[in-house]
XYZ file of C-alpha atoms in Angstrom:
142
model
C 9.256 30.452 -24.298
C 12.414 28.800 -25.542
C 13.571 28.099 -29.073
C 14.276 24.540 -30.184
C 15.944 23.446 -33.409
C 14.196 20.392 -34.888
C 14.886 18.472 -38.083
C 12.012 17.349 -40.289
C 12.310 15.854 -43.766
C 15.954 16.808 -43.973
C 15.406 20.450 -43.031
C 16.060 22.281 -39.800
C 13.288 24.366 -38.234
C 13.488 26.720 -35.282
C 10.352 26.264 -33.155
C 9.290 27.810 -29.849
C 7.847 25.923 -26.895
C 7.343 26.274 -23.162
C 10.415 25.837 -21.035
C 10.840 22.192 -20.056
C 8.985 20.938 -23.149
C 12.031 20.881 -25.446
C 12.549 17.120 -25.234
C 8.850 16.438 -25.866
C 8.927 18.681 -28.946
C 11.945 16.760 -30.267
C 10.183 13.411 -29.718
C 6.964 14.614 -31.362
C 8.916 15.871 -34.373
C 10.703 12.509 -34.624
C 7.367 10.617 -34.501
C 5.896 12.890 -37.158
C 9.009 12.336 -39.285
C 8.679 8.554 -38.944
C 5.060 8.644 -40.120
C 5.920 11.038 -42.944
C 8.866 8.891 -44.132
C 6.791 5.686 -43.938
C 4.118 7.263 -46.122
C 6.787 8.509 -48.546
C 8.168 4.961 -48.695
C 4.697 3.364 -49.114
C 3.147 5.890 -51.527
C 6.150 7.343 -53.276
C 7.036 11.005 -53.388
C 3.644 12.635 -53.952
C 4.987 15.987 -52.932
C 5.716 17.284 -49.481
C 2.398 19.110 -49.111
C 0.266 16.078 -49.962
C 2.361 13.738 -47.803
C 2.107 16.209 -44.894
C -1.671 16.344 -45.350
C -1.974 12.538 -45.355
C 0.359 12.355 -42.326
C -1.754 14.929 -40.489
C -4.937 13.002 -41.324
C -3.388 9.796 -39.958
C -2.310 11.563 -36.769
C -5.783 13.108 -36.326
C -7.355 9.692 -37.016
C -5.213 8.161 -34.262
C -6.126 11.034 -31.937
C -9.828 10.629 -32.738
C -9.626 6.872 -32.156
C -7.888 7.426 -28.821
C -10.437 10.064 -27.763
C -13.298 7.752 -28.733
C -11.721 4.880 -26.799
C -11.113 7.135 -23.808
C -14.730 8.316 -23.879
C -15.948 4.690 -23.970
C -13.645 3.828 -21.072
C -14.895 6.813 -19.082
C -18.497 5.776 -19.738
C -17.682 2.212 -18.750
C -15.930 3.513 -15.651
C -19.006 5.603 -14.791
C -21.229 2.556 -15.256
C -18.966 0.490 -13.006
C -18.906 3.257 -10.409
C -22.698 3.435 -10.488
C -23.000 -0.345 -10.101
C -20.450 -0.303 -7.290
C -22.471 2.363 -5.452
C -25.630 0.317 -5.954
C -23.954 -2.824 -4.574
C -22.522 -0.819 -1.679
C -25.960 0.588 -0.838
C -27.518 -2.865 -1.089
C -24.882 -4.354 1.207
C -25.360 -1.539 3.739
C -29.118 -2.047 3.605
C -28.668 -5.812 3.974
C -26.382 -5.328 6.981
C -28.814 -2.903 8.589
C -31.675 -5.358 8.047
C -29.616 -8.211 9.537
C -28.621 -6.057 12.512
C -32.272 -5.193 13.073
C -33.240 -8.883 12.878
C -30.496 -9.805 15.354
C -31.733 -7.152 17.793
C -35.321 -8.392 17.409
C -34.167 -11.963 18.025
C -32.234 -10.847 21.123
C -35.382 -9.183 22.474
C -37.428 -12.341 21.770
C -34.751 -14.500 23.400
C -34.753 -12.279 26.492
C -38.558 -12.491 26.607
C -38.397 -16.270 26.257
C -35.808 -16.521 29.034
C -38.022 -14.367 31.248
C -41.064 -16.532 30.457
C -39.096 -19.714 31.209
C -37.882 -18.247 34.500
C -41.432 -17.189 35.433
C -42.747 -20.652 34.527
C -40.017 -22.282 36.626
C -40.932 -20.048 39.567
C -44.643 -20.842 39.114
C -43.853 -24.543 38.840
C -41.784 -24.391 42.016
C -44.586 -22.578 43.824
C -47.151 -25.117 42.629
C -44.914 -27.996 43.750
C -44.346 -26.334 47.113
C -48.117 -25.801 47.603
C -48.849 -29.364 46.520
C -46.164 -30.637 48.890
C -47.566 -28.578 51.736
C -51.087 -29.813 50.985
C -49.913 -33.423 50.920
C -47.928 -32.961 54.142
C -50.922 -31.281 55.763
C -53.221 -34.064 54.605
C -50.809 -36.757 55.859
C -50.383 -34.933 59.164
C -54.159 -34.718 59.635
C -54.634 -38.315 58.595
C -52.115 -39.653 61.054
């Protein structure tokens, strides 16, 4: 711990803080002093104790507002994360379904090609047999 001299409301105070936090303590004291002096200006000199209480309430109100906003943002972030995961899962499922359909279509195409090839072979055989029969008939007739 290190000691830091801070000035608040015209008085010096010796405060302790963690090493490396001296500058932050100075800034926080300055911010508190600004709020305190603004209240003194706006409300008049109600006494240091009452002005400190009102200043503390304002600071706590700001802290509460920030915490509430942060909580809402975290909840919103969680909702967005959940929706993102849902969309991701849907897109993966969609891709898998499309990949499956493509594979099924490839199999059907291969089967169709095979059927066409078989039909062409059968057609060729039928034509060859018909040609042979015609040639045989013509040969016998001549």
